[in-house]
Coordinates of C-alpha atoms in Angstrom, one line a residue:
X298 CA 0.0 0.0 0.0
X299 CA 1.2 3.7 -0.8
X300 CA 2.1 6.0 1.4
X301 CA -0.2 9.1 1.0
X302 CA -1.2 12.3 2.0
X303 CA -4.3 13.1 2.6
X304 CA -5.6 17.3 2.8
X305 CA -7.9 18.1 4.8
X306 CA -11.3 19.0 2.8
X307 CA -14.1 17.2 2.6
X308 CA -15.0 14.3 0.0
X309 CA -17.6 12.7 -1.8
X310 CA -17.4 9.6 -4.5
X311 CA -18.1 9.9 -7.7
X312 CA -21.4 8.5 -9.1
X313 CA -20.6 7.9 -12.9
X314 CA -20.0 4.5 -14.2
X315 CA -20.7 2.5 -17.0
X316 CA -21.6 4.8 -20.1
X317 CA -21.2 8.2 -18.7
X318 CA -17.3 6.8 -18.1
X319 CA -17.5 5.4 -21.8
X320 CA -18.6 8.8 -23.0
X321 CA -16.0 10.4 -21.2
X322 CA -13.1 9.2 -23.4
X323 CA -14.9 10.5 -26.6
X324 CA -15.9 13.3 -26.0
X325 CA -14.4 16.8 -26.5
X326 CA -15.4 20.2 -24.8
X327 CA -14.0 23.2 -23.0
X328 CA -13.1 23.9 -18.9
X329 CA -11.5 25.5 -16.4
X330 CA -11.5 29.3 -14.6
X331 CA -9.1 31.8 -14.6
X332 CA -7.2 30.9 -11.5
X333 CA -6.8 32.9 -8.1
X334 CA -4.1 34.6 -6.8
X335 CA -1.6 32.6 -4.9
X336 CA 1.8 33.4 -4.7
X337 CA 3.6 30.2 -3.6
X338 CA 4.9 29.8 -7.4
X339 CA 2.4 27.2 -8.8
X340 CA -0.7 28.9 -8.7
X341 CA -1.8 31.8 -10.9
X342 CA -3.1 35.3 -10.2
X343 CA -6.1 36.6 -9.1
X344 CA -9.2 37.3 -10.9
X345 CA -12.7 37.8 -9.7
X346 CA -14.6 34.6 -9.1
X347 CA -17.3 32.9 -11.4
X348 CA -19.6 30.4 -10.6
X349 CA -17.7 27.8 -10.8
X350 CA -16.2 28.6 -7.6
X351 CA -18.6 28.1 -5.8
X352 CA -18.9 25.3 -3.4
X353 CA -20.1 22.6 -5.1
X354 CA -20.6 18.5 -4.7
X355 CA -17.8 17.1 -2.3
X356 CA -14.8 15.8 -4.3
X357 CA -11.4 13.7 -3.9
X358 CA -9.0 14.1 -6.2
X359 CA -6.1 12.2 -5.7
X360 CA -2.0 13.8 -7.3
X361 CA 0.6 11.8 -8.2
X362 CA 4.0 13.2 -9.2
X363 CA 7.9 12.5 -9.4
X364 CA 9.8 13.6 -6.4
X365 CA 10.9 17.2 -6.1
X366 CA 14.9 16.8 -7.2
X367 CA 14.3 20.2 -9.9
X368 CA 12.8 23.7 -9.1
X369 CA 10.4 23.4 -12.1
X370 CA 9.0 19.8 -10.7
X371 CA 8.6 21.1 -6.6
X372 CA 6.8 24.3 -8.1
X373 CA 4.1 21.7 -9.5
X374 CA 3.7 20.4 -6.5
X375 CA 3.2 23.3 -4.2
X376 CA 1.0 25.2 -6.8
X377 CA -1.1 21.3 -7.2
X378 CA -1.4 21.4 -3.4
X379 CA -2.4 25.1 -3.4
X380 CA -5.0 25.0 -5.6
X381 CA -6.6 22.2 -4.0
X382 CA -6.7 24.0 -0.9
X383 CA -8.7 26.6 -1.9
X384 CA -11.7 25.1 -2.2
X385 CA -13.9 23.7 -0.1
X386 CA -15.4 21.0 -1.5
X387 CA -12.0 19.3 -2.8
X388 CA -10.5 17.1 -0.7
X389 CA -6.7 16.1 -2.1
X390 CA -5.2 12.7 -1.9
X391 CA -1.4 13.5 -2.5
X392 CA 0.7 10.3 -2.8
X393 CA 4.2 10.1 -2.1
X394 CA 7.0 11.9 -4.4
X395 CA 8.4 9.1 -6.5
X396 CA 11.1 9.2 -9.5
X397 CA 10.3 4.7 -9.0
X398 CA 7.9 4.1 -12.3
X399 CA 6.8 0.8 -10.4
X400 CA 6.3 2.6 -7.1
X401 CA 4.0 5.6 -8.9
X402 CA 2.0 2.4 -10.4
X403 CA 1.3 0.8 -7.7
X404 CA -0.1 4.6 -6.3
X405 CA -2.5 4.9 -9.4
X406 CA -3.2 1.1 -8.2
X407 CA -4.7 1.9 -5.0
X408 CA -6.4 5.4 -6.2
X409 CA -8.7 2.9 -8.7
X410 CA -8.7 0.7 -5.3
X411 CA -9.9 3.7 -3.0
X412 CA -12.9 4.6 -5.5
X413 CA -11.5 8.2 -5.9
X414 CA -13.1 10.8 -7.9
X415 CA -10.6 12.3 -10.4
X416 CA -6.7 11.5 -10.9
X417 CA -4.1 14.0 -11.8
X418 CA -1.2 12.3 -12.7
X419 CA 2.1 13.5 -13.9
X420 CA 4.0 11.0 -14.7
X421 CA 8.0 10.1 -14.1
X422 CA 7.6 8.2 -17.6
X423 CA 4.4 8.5 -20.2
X424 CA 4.6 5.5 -21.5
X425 CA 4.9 3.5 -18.2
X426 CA 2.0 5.1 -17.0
X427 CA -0.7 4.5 -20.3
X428 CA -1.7 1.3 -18.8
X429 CA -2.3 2.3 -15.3
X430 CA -4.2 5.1 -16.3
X431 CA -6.4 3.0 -18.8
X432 CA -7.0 1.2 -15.9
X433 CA -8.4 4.1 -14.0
X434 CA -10.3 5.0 -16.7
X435 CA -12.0 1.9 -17.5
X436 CA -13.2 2.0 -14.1
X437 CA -15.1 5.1 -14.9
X438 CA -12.5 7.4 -12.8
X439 CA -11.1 10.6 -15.6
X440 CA -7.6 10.9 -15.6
X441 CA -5.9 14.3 -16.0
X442 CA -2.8 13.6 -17.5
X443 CA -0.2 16.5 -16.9
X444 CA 2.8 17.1 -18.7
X445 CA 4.3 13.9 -19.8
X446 CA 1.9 12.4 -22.3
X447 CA 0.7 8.9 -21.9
X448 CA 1.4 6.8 -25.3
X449 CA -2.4 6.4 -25.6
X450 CA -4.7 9.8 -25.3
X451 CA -7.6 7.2 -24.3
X452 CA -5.8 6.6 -21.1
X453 CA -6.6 10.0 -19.9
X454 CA -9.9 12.4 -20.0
X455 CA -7.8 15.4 -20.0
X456 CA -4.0 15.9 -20.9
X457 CA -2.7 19.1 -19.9
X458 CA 0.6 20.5 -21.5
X459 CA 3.3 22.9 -22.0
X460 CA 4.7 23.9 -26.0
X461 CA 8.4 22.5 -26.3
X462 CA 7.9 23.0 -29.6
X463 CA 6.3 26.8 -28.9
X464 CA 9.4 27.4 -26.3
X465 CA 12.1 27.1 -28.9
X466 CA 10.1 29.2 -31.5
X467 CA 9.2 32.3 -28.5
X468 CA 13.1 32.3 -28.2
X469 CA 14.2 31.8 -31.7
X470 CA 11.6 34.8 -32.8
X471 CA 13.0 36.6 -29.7
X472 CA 16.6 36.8 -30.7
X473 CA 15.9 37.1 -34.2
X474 CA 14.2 40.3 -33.1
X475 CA 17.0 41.1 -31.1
X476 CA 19.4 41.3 -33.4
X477 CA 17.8 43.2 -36.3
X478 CA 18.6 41.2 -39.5
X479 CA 22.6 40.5 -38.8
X480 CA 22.3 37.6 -40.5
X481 CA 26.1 36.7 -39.7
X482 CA 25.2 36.6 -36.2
X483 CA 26.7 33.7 -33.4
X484 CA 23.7 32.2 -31.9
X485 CA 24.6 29.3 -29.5
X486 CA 22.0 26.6 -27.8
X487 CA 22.4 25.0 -24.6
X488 CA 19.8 22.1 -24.5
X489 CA 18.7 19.5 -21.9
X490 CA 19.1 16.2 -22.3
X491 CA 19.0 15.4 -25.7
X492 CA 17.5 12.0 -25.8
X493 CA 14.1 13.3 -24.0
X494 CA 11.6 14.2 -26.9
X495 CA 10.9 17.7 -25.0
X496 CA 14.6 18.8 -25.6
X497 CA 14.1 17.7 -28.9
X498 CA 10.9 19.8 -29.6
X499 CA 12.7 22.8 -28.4
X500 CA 15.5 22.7 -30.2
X501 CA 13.2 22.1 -33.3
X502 CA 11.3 25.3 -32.4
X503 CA 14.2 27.0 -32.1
X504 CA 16.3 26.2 -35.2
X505 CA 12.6 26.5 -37.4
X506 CA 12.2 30.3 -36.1
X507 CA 15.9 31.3 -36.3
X508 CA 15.3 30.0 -39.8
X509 CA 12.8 32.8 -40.7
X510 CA 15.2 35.1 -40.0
X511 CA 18.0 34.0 -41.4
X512 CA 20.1 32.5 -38.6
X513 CA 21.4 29.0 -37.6
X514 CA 22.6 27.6 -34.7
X515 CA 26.5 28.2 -34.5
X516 CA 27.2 26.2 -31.6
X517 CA 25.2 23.4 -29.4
X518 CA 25.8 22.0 -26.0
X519 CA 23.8 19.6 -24.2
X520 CA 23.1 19.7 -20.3
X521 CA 21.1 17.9 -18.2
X522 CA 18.7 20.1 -16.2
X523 CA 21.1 20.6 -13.7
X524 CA 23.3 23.4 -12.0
X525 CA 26.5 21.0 -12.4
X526 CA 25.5 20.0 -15.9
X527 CA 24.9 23.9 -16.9
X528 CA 28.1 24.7 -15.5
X529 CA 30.6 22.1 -17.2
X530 CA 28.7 22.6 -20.5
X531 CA 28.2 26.5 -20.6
X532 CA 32.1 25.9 -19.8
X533 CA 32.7 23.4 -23.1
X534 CA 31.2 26.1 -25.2
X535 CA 32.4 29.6 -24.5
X536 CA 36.2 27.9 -24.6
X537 CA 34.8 26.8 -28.0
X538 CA 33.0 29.8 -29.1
X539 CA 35.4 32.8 -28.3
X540 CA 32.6 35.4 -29.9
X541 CA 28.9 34.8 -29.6
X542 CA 26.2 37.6 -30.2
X543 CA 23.2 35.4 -28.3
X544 CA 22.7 32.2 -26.4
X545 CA 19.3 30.4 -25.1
X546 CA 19.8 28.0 -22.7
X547 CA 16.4 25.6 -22.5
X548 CA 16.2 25.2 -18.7
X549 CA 16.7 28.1 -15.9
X550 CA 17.5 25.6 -12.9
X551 CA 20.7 24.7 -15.1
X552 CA 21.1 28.1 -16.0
X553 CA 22.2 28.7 -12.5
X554 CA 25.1 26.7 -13.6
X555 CA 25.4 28.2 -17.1
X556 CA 25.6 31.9 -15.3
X557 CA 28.7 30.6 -12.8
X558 CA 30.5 29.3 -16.0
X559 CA 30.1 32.9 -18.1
X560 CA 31.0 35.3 -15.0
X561 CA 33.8 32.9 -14.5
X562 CA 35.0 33.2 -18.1
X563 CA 34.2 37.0 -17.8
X564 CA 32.3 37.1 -21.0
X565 CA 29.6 39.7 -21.6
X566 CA 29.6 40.4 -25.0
X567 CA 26.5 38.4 -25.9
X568 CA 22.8 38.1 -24.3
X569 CA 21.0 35.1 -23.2
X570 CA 17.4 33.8 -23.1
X571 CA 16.5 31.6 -20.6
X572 CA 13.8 28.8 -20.5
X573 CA 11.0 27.9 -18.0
X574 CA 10.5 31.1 -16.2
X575 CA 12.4 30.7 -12.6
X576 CA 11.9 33.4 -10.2
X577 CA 16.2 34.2 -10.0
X578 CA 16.4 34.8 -13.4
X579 CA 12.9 36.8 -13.8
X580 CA 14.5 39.0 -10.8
X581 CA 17.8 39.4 -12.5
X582 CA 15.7 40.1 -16.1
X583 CA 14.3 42.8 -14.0
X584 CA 17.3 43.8 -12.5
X585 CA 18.9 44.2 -16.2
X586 CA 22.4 44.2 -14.9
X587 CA 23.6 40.5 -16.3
X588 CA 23.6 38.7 -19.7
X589 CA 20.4 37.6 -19.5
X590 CA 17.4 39.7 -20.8
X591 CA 14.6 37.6 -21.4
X592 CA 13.3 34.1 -20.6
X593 CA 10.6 31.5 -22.1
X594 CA 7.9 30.5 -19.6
X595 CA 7.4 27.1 -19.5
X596 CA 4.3 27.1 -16.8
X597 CA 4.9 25.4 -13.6
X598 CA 0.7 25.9 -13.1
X599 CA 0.0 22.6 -15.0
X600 CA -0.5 20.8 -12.3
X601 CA -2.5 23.4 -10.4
X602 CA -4.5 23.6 -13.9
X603 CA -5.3 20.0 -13.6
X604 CA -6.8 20.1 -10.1
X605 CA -8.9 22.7 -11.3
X606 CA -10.2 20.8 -14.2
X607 CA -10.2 17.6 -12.6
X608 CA -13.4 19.4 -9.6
X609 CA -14.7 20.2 -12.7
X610 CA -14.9 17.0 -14.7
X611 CA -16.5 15.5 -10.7
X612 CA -18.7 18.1 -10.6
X613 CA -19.9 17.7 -13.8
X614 CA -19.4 21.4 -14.6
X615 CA -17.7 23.2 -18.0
X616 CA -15.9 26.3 -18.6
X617 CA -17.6 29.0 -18.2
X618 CA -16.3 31.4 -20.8
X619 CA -16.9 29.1 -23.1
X620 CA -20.0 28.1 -24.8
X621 CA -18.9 24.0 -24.9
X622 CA -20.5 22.1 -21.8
X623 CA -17.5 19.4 -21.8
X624 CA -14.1 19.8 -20.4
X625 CA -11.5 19.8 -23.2
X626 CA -9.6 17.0 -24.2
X627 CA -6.1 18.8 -24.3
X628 CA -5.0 21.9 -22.8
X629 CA -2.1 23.2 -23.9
X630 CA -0.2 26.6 -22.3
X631 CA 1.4 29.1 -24.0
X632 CA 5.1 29.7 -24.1
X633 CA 5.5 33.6 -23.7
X634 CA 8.6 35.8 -23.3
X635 CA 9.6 37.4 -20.2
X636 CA 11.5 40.6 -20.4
X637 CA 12.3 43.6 -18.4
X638 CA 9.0 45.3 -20.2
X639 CA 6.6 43.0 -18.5
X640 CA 8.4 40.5 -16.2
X641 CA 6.2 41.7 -13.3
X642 CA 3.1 40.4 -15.2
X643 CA 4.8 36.8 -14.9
X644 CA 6.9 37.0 -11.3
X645 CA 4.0 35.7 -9.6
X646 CA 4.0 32.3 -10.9
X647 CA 7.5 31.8 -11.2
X648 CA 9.5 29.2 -9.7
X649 CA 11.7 28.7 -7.2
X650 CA 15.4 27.5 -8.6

């Protein structure tokens, strides 16, 4: 049996079995408010209520998630746990941090035993996940799927995402604007770990939009999310590259690292984009007194996002800006640019590196 956590709200079970859980995997629709203010770093700001915040049926929702070992990943947590808490009729079932694919299983296992409501699951790995979840499913509880995608969309009811892809185009566009049509430009990329599709998607953004303008990618290092692995491979680069004019690295928590390596090598005669939107490097965008001048948000509110749409899907509720009466099938986030201009709009629901 997993080790879980539960919140203190209260609960009811859902009633829908049989063909409304068939019906759920078909159909397509629209949900979920424009969130409250919270600023813990996974929630989003505040807006005026609707009526879908009202107290409604009692829920249990029961989160799943790897453990906390990167900013980005413990900012999904806390802004999961957040938005849970603000309602009164949630109650959240919060299992145990766990980077163990066999150990998250067995978690989903016992949710499906425990007869909860709704389950938002991110997973440590998609595809290890897809039967699980099917499971869930086929025993008429929705799945919201956040992040990493299952490698069936029938296993969940909702997948919520952010845009790799979008990330390396925001950035690309941004430097092409940046630089004004010098066509002979140095652009260098520091990725994540290249053999994760995500780093792959971003560094296909990013080559298609530097494209438009003209540009390539000069030089390319690989990382691996983390301050070490920025370090030693902002390191390998700038000893390669002894002039650059701009550099986007794809993750900010190993842009801790790539920041140590630059003021180390005393190099400023370049800028740098960022990636993910950390709350250190939306300070020092703001500050405007380092290399870096913008970064691309890759929103740490997914899983906050899920819980929302998750009481919704139990509830039986829509959006309510929308005119659809289902909750959508995918939600996917938008992958803005931060810069000095309006980094204040964004510091709210940054993360902590």
């Amino acid at each position: 049996m997993t080790s879980a956590l539960r919140v203190p709200v209260r609960r009811r079970r859902w009633m829908m079995a049989g063909t409304a859980a068939a019906l759920a995997l078909v159909v397509a629709g629209c949900t979920s408010n424009t969130p409250e203010e919270d600023t813990t770093g996974g929630a989003a700001p505040a807006v005026a209520a609707t009526g879908n915040d009202e107290p409604g049926d009692k829920v249990t929702i029961a989160f799943s998630a790897p453990a906390a070992d990167h900013g980005w990943i413990g900012a999904i947590t806390k802004g999961a746990v957040a938005e849970a808490g603000k309602y009164s009729d949630v109650e959240l079932v919060q299992a145990e941090a766990t980077n163990d694919v066999n150990l998250q299983i067995s978690q989903v296992e016992q949710f499906i035993n425990d007869k909860v409501d709704v389950i938002v699951l991110l997973p440590f790995d998609g595809a290890a996940l897809t039967e699980v979840a099917t499971k869930a499913m086929q025993a008429g509880i929705p799945v919201v799927n956040v992040d990493r995608e299952f490698s069936d969309p029938n296993a969940a009811r909702v997948t919520v995402l952010g845009d790799n892809y979008g990330m390396g185009v925001s950035a690309g566009k941004f430097i092409c604007d940046q630089l004004g049509g010098k066509t002979d430009a140095k652009v260098a990329e520091i990725a994540g770990i290249d053999s994760l599709p995500l780093t792959q998607d971003r560094s296909k953004g990013f080559k298609d939009a530097l494209a438009t303008c003209g540009l390539t990618v000069s030089n390319r290092v690989a990382a691996d999310f983390t301050v070490q692995g920025g370090e030693a491979a902002a390191a390998n680069l700038l000893q390669a590259a002894p002039k650059l004019d701009a550099i986007w690295n794809h993750d900010d928590d190993q842009g801790v690292g790539v920041m140590a390596a630059i003021e180390n090598a005393g190099r400023d005669e370049f800028f740098m984009v960022g990636g993910a939107g950390s709350k250190n490097v939306m300070e020092a965008i703001k500050a405007d007194n380092t290399v870096l001048k913008a970064t691309v948000v890759y929103p740490s509110t997914q899983a906050a996002d899920g819980i929302k749409l998750a009481r919704l899907l139990a509830q039986g509720k829509a959006m309510s800006d929308l005119v659809e009466v289902e909750v959508p099938r995918t939600v996917q986030l938008y992958a803005p640019v931060v810069t000095k201009e309006n980094v204040d709009q964004y510091l709210p629901t940054a993360f902590e590196s």
